[in-house]
XYZ file of C-alpha atoms in Angstrom:
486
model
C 0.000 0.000 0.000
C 2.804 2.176 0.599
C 4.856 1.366 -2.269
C 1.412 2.478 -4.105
C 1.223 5.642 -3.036
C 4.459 6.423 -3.429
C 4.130 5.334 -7.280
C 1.003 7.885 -6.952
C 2.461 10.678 -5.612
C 5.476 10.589 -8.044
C 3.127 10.839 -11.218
C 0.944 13.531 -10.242
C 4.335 15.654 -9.220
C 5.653 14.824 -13.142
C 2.401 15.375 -14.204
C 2.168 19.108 -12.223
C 5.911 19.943 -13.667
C 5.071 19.258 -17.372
C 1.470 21.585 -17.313
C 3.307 23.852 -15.462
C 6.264 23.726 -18.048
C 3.501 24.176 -20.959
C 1.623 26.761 -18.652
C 4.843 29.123 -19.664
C 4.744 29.197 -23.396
C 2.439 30.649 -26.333
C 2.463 29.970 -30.152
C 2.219 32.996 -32.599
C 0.934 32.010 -36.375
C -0.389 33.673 -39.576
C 0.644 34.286 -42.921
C 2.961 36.971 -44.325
C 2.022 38.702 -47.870
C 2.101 41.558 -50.226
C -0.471 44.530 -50.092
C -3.008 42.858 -52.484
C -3.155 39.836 -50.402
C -0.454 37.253 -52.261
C 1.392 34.991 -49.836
C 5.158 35.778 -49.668
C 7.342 32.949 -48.993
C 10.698 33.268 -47.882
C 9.424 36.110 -45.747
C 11.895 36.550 -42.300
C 9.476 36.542 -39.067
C 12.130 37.566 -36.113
C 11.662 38.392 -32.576
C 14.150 41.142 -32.185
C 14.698 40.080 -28.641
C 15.854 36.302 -29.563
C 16.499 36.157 -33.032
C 17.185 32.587 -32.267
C 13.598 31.461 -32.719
C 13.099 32.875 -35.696
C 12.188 31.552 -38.889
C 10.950 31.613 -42.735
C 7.131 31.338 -43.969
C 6.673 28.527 -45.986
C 5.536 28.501 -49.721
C 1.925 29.457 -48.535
C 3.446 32.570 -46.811
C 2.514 30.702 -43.258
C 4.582 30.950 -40.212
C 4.065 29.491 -36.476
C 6.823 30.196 -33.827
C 6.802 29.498 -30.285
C 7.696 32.159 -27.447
C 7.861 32.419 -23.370
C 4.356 33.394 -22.311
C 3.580 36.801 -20.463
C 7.108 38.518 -22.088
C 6.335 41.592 -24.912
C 8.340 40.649 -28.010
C 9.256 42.792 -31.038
C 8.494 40.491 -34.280
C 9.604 41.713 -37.107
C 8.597 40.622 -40.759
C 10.201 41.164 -43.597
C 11.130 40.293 -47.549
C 13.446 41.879 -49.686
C 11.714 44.610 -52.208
C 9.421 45.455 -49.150
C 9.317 47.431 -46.691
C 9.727 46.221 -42.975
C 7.193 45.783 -40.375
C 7.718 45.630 -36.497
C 4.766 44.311 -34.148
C 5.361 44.036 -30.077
C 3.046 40.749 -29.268
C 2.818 39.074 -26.054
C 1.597 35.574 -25.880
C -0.622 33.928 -24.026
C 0.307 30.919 -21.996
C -1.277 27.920 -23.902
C -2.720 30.084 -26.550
C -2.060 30.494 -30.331
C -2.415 34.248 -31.314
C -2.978 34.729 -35.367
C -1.595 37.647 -37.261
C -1.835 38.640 -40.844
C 0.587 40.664 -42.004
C 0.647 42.777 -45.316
C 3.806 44.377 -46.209
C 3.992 47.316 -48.738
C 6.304 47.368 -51.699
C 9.293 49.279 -51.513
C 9.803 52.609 -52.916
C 11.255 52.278 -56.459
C 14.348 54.695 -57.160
C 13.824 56.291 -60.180
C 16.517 55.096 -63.228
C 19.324 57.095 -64.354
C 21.826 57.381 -67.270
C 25.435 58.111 -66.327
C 28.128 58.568 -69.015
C 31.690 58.695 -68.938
C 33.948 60.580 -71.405
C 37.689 59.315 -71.541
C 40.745 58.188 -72.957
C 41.953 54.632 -73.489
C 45.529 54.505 -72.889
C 48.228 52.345 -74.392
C 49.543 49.166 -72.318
C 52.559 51.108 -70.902
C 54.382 51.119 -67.388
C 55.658 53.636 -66.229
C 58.923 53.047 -64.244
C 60.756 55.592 -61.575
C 64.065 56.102 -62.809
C 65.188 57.311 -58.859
C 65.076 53.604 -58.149
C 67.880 52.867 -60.192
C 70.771 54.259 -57.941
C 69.311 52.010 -55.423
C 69.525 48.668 -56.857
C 72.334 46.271 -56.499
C 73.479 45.133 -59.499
C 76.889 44.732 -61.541
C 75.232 46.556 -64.892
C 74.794 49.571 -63.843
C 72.178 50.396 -66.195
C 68.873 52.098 -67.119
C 67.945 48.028 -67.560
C 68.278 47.500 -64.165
C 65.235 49.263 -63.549
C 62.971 46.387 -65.275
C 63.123 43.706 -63.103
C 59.617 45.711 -62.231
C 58.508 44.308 -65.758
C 57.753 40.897 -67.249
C 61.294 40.485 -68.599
C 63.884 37.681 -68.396
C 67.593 38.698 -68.179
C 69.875 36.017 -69.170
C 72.963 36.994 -67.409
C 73.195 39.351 -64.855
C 76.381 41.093 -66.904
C 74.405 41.884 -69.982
C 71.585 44.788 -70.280
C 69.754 42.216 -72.969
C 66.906 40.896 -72.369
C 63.802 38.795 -73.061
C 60.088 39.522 -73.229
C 57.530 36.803 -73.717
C 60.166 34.048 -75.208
C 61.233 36.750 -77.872
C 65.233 37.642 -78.579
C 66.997 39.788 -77.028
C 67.266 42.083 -80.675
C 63.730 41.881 -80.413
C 63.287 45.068 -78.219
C 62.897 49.003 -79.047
C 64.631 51.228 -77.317
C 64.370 55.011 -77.621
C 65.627 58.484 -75.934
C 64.136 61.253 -77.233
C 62.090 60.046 -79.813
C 65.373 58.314 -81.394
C 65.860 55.052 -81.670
C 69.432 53.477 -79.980
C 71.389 50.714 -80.581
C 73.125 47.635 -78.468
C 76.597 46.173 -79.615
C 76.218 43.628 -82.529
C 78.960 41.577 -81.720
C 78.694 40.834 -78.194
C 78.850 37.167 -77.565
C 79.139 37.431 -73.586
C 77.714 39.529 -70.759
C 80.951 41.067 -69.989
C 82.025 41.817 -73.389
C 78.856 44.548 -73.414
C 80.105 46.842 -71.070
C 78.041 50.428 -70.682
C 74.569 50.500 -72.501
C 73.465 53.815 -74.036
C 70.917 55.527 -71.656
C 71.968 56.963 -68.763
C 70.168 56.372 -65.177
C 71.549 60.214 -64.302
C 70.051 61.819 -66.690
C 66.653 60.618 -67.510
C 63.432 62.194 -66.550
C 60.606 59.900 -67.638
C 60.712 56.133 -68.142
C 57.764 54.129 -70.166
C 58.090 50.430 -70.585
C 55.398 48.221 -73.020
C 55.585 44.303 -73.532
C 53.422 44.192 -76.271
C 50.322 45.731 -78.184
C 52.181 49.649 -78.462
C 51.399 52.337 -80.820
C 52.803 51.672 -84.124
C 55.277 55.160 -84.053
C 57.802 53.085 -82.198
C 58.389 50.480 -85.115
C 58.055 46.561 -86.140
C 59.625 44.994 -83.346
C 57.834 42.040 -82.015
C 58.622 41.941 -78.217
C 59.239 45.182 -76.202
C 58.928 48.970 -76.150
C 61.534 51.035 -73.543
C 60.795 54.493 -74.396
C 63.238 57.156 -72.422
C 63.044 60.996 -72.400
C 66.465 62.791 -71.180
C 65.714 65.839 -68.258
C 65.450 69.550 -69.279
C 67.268 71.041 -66.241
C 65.229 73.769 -64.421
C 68.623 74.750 -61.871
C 72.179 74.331 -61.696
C 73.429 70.886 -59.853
C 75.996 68.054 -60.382
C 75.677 65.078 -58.625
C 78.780 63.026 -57.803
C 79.025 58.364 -57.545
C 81.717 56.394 -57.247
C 81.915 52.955 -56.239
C 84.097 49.999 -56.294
C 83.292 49.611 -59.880
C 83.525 53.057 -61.395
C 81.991 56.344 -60.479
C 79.769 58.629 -62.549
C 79.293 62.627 -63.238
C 76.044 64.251 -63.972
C 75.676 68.260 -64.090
C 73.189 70.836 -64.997
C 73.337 73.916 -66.519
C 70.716 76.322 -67.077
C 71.221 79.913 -69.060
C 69.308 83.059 -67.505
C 65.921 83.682 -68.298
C 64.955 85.404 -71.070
C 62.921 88.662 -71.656
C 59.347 86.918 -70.724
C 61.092 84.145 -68.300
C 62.153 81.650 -70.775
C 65.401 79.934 -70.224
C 67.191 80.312 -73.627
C 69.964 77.300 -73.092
C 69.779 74.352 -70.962
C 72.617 71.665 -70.434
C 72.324 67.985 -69.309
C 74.880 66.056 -69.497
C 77.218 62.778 -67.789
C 80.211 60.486 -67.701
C 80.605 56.964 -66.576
C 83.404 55.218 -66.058
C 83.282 51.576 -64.608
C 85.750 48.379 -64.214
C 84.003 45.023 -63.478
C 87.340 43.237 -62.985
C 86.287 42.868 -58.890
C 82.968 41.412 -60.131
C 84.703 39.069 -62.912
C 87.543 37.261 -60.695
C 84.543 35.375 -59.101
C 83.674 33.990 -62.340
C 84.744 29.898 -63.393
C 87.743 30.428 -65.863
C 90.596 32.258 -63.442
C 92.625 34.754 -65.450
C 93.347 38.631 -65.662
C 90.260 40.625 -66.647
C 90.655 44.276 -67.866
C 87.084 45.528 -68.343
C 87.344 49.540 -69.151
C 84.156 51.132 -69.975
C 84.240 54.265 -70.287
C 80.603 57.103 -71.793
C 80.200 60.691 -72.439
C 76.995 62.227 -73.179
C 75.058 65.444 -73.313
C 71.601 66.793 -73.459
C 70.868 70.245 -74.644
C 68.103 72.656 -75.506
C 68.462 76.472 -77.262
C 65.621 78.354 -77.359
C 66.425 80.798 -79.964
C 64.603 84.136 -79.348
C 63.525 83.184 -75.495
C 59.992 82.845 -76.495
C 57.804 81.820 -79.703
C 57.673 78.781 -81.222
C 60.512 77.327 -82.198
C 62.963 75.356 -80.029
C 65.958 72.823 -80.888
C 67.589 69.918 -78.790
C 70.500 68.271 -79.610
C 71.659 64.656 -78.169
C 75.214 63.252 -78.326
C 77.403 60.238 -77.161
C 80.475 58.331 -77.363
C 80.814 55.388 -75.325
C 84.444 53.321 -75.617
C 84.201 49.477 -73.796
C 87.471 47.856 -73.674
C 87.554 44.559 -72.400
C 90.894 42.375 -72.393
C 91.057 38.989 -70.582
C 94.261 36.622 -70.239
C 92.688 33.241 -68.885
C 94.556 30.966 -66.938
C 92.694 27.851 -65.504
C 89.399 26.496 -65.328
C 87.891 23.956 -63.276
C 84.641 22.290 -62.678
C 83.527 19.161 -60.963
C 80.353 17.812 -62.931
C 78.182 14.013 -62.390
C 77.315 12.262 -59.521
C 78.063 10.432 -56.329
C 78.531 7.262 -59.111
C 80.045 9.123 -60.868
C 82.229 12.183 -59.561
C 84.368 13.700 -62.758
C 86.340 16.562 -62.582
C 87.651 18.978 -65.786
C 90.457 21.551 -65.608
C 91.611 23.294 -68.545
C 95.064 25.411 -68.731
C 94.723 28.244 -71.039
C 97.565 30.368 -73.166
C 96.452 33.519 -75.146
C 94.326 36.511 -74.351
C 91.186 37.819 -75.912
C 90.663 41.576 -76.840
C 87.472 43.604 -77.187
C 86.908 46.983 -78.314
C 83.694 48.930 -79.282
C 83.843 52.009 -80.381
C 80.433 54.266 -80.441
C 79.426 57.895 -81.250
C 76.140 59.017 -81.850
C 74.659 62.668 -82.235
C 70.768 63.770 -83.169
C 69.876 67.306 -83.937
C 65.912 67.995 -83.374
C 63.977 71.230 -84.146
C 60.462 71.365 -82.237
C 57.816 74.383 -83.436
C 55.106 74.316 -81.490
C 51.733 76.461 -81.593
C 48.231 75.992 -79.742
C 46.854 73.346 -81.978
C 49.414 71.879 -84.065
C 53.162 70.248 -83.130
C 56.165 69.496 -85.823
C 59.324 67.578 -84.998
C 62.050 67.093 -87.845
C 65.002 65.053 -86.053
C 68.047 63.843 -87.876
C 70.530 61.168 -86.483
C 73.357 59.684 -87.189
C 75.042 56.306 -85.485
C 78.526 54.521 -85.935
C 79.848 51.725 -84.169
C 83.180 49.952 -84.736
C 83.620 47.036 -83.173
C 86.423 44.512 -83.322
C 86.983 40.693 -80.993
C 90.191 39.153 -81.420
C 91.730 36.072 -79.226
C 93.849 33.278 -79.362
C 93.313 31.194 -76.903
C 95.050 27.849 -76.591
C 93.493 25.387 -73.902
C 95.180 21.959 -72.834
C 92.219 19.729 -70.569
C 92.114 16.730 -68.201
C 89.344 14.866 -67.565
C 89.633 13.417 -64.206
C 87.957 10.321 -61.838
C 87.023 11.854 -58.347
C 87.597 9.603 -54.833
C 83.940 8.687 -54.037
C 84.917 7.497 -50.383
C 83.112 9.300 -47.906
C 85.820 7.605 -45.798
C 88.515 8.264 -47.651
C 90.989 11.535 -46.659
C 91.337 12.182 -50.530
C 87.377 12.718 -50.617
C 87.054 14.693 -53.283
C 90.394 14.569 -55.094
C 90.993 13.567 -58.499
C 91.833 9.723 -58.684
C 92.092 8.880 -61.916
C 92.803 10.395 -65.197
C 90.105 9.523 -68.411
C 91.521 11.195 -71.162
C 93.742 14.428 -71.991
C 93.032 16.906 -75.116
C 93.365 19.934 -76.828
C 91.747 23.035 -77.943
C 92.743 26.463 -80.163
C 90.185 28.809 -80.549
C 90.593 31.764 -82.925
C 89.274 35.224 -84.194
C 89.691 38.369 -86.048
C 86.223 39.921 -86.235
C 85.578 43.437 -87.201
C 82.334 45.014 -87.934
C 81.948 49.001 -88.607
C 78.134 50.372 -89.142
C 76.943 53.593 -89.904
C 73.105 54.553 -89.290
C 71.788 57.897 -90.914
C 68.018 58.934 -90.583
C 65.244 62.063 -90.463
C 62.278 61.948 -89.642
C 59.132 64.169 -89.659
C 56.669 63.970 -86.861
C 53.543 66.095 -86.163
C 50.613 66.087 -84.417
C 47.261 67.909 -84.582
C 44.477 68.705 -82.701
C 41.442 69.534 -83.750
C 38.844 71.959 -81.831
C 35.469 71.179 -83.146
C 35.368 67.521 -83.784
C 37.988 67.390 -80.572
C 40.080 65.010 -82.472
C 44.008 64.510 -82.046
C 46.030 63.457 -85.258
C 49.305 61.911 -84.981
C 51.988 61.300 -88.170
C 55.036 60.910 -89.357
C 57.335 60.101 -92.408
C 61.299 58.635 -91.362
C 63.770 58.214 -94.056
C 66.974 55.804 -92.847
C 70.059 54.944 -94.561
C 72.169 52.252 -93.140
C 75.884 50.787 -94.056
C 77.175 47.772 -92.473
C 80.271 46.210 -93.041
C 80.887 42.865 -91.393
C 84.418 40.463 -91.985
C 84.348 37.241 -89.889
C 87.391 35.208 -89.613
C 87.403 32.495 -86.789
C 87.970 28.652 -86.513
C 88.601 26.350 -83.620
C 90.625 23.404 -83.556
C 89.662 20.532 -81.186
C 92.429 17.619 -80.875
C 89.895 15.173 -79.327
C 90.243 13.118 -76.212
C 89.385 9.886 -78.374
C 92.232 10.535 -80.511
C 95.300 10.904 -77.985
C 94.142 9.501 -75.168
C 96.391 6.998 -73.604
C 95.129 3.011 -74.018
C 93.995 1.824 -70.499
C 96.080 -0.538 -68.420
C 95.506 -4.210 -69.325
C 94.193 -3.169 -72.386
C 95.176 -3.678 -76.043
C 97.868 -1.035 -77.089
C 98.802 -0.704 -73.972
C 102.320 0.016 -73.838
């Protein structure tokens, strides 16, 4: 009997939590649409206060959520072109309140037409020439500067280089509107020496790998354009190094009667000596690398004012480069197979370019119209010569890792010979004018740009090299055990 009651007592006390539990909560339903009475489903239905029970009408635009009884709530309803609507409700314990909500359409902003008026530029970068005198590098050069752009240098002694898989003759390069040339017979990085612009001196620098304006020429792969500074005051600017060292100086005239300044003067020298940089190299020798340029910027404004004005660009650049090698070595294969060659070398190679260039442009300018008649004229001489007699051993490295002679040369494989010879000269001679102009005109606010070039060029080119290679299969002594062994 008393095991019953207890049994009794024990239900009715579950029985008094759970209507007491369901005593505490009330149910809010209805149906969410638009204005003319269309269910929206998808609508949001959120009590501000606990965002956590809320919830998304179904496709008949109902909803039914379930809240604490007795406690105001903020429900908010909304869908996305309408506007929003708030409603405090409090429910009743154990009741279902119904509300039908009709939201009004949002307020439509009115359409409008906006045009833009503007200029599509050409693919170009535009590079700071400042950062040049702050980049380590053994060139020295204006090329330096495009390791910002999608190029590939070869050698890090050469100012050639590579755009999109093209050559490295593949690339325009202008200062001033003219159009410069490299060396034609360099065959090696430090044969090149100085290349023609001059980080000092340049004002503006414009880089394009493709897709340019067809005034710069045929070339497939690159564009470098260059513009030398117009001073505005006196300054010269002093560098040295352990390579070289370098002079840049500007001179500026007085103004003239309506505060023009009738003469301006730009110019620099370089002189650098990559011997430090070219002992590090594989083949120990002497290296005398001299590389000397002179050049020189300058505008004359005739009267002071008005519209005529005339620049004139020259440059003579002499790279020497002289090298008596002596030994090379290098250790090439694997751990099977460790080989070492050294080569002992008689002779000496000698390199000389010799470059001058000078450009004369006139400039009249008025408000609408622009003229430009530039002549140039380029010459180059250029000459390689060597002799240069190499004797080589092939050699078996000790493999041991055990072995004090780790490393050493073990065993000789064969012996040979080389001679390797040249007298190359080349002497070229470029001559060209050119007529450029450009035009704008006022009422159809359209801008004309053309040009006619006329370019002579000479070229005279005498190769006379050979090599003679006294093989390693030919004199090579007959292995031990062998037959003609001796």
């Amino acid at each position: 009997m008393l095991r019953c009651l207890r049994y009794t007592l024990a239900i009715a006390i579950a029985l008094t939590v759970q209507l007491s539990g369901l005593a505490q909560v009330g149910w809010i339903e209805g149906t969410v649409g638009s204005s003319d009475g269309s269910p929206l489903p998808g609508a949001t239905v959120i009590p501000v206060d606990q965002a956590s029970a809320g919830m998304v009408t179904d496709q008949d635009g109902k909803y039914r959520i379930q809240l604490t009884a007795g406690v105001p709530y903020t429900i908010r309803f909304g869908f996305v072109g309408y506007r929003t609507e708030q409603r405090v409700i409090t429910p009743i314990a154990g009741d279902t309140l119904t509300f039908a909500i009709r939201l009004q359409a949002g307020v439509a902003l009115a359409t409008s037409e906006v045009f833009a008026d503007g200029e599509r530029t050409s693919p170009v970068q535009r590079i700071d020439p400042k950062v040049a005198s702050r980049i380590p590098s053994p060139r020295g050069t204006i090329e330096d500067l495009l390791i910002q752009a999608p190029v590939n240098f070869n050698s890090e002694l050469s100012s050639g280089y590579n755009v999109r898989g093209g050559s490295f003759d593949e690339n325009l390069v202008y200062v001033n509107d003219i159009e410069v040339y490299r060396p034609f017979l360099v065959r090696a990085g430090q044969q090149e020496g100085l290349s023609f612009p001059n980080p000092d001196m340049v004002e503006s620098i414009t880089f394009s790998a493709g897709g340019f304006e067809a005034k710069f020429g045929d070339k497939l792969s690159s564009v470098l354009d260059i513009h030398y500074r117009t001073p505005t005051t006196n300054q010269t600017q002093l560098t040295a190094s352990m390579l070289g060292a370098q002079v840049q100086q500007d001179v500026v005239s007085e103004k003239g009667p309506v505060g023009h300044r009738r003469f301006t003067l730009n110019s620099g020298f370089r002189f650098r000596d990559n011997s430090y940089v070219l002992g590090s190299l594989d083949e120990g020798g002497e290296y005398q690398p001299r590389y000397i340029d002179l050049q020189t910027f300058a505008t004359f404004d005739p009267d002071g004012y008005g519209p005529w004005e005339m620049e004139f660009l020259g440059m003579y650049g002499q790279n020497d480069y002289q090298f008596i090698p002596t030994t090379r070595q290098t250790d090439v294969g694997s751990i099977n197979e460790a080989l070492r060659l050294t080569i002992y070398f008689d002779g000496q190679e000698v390199t000389s370019f010799r470059t001058g260039f000078g450009a004369l442009a006139v400039n009249r300018v008025t408000e609408s119209t622009k003229w430009r008649w530039i002549t140039s004229a380029f010459s180059t001489s250029e000459s390689e010569s060597y002799d240069i007699l190499g004797a080589y051993f092939l050699d078996e490295l000790e493999r041991d890792l055990g072995s004090d002679e780790l490393g050493e040369a073990m065993n000789n494989k064969g012996v040979g010979a080389f001679l390797n010879h040249a007298r190359n000269q080349l002497d070229a001679t470029v001559i060209s004018s050119a007529l450029k102009g450009s035009t704008f005109h006022t009422p159809s606010q359209s801008f004309w740009e053309w040009g006619a070039k006329w370019q002579a060029e000479h070229i005279t080119d005498a190769l006379s090299e050979w090599s003679l290679i006294d093989s390693a299969g030919y004199i090579s002594p007959h292995p031990q055990d062998s037959i003609g062994y001796v």
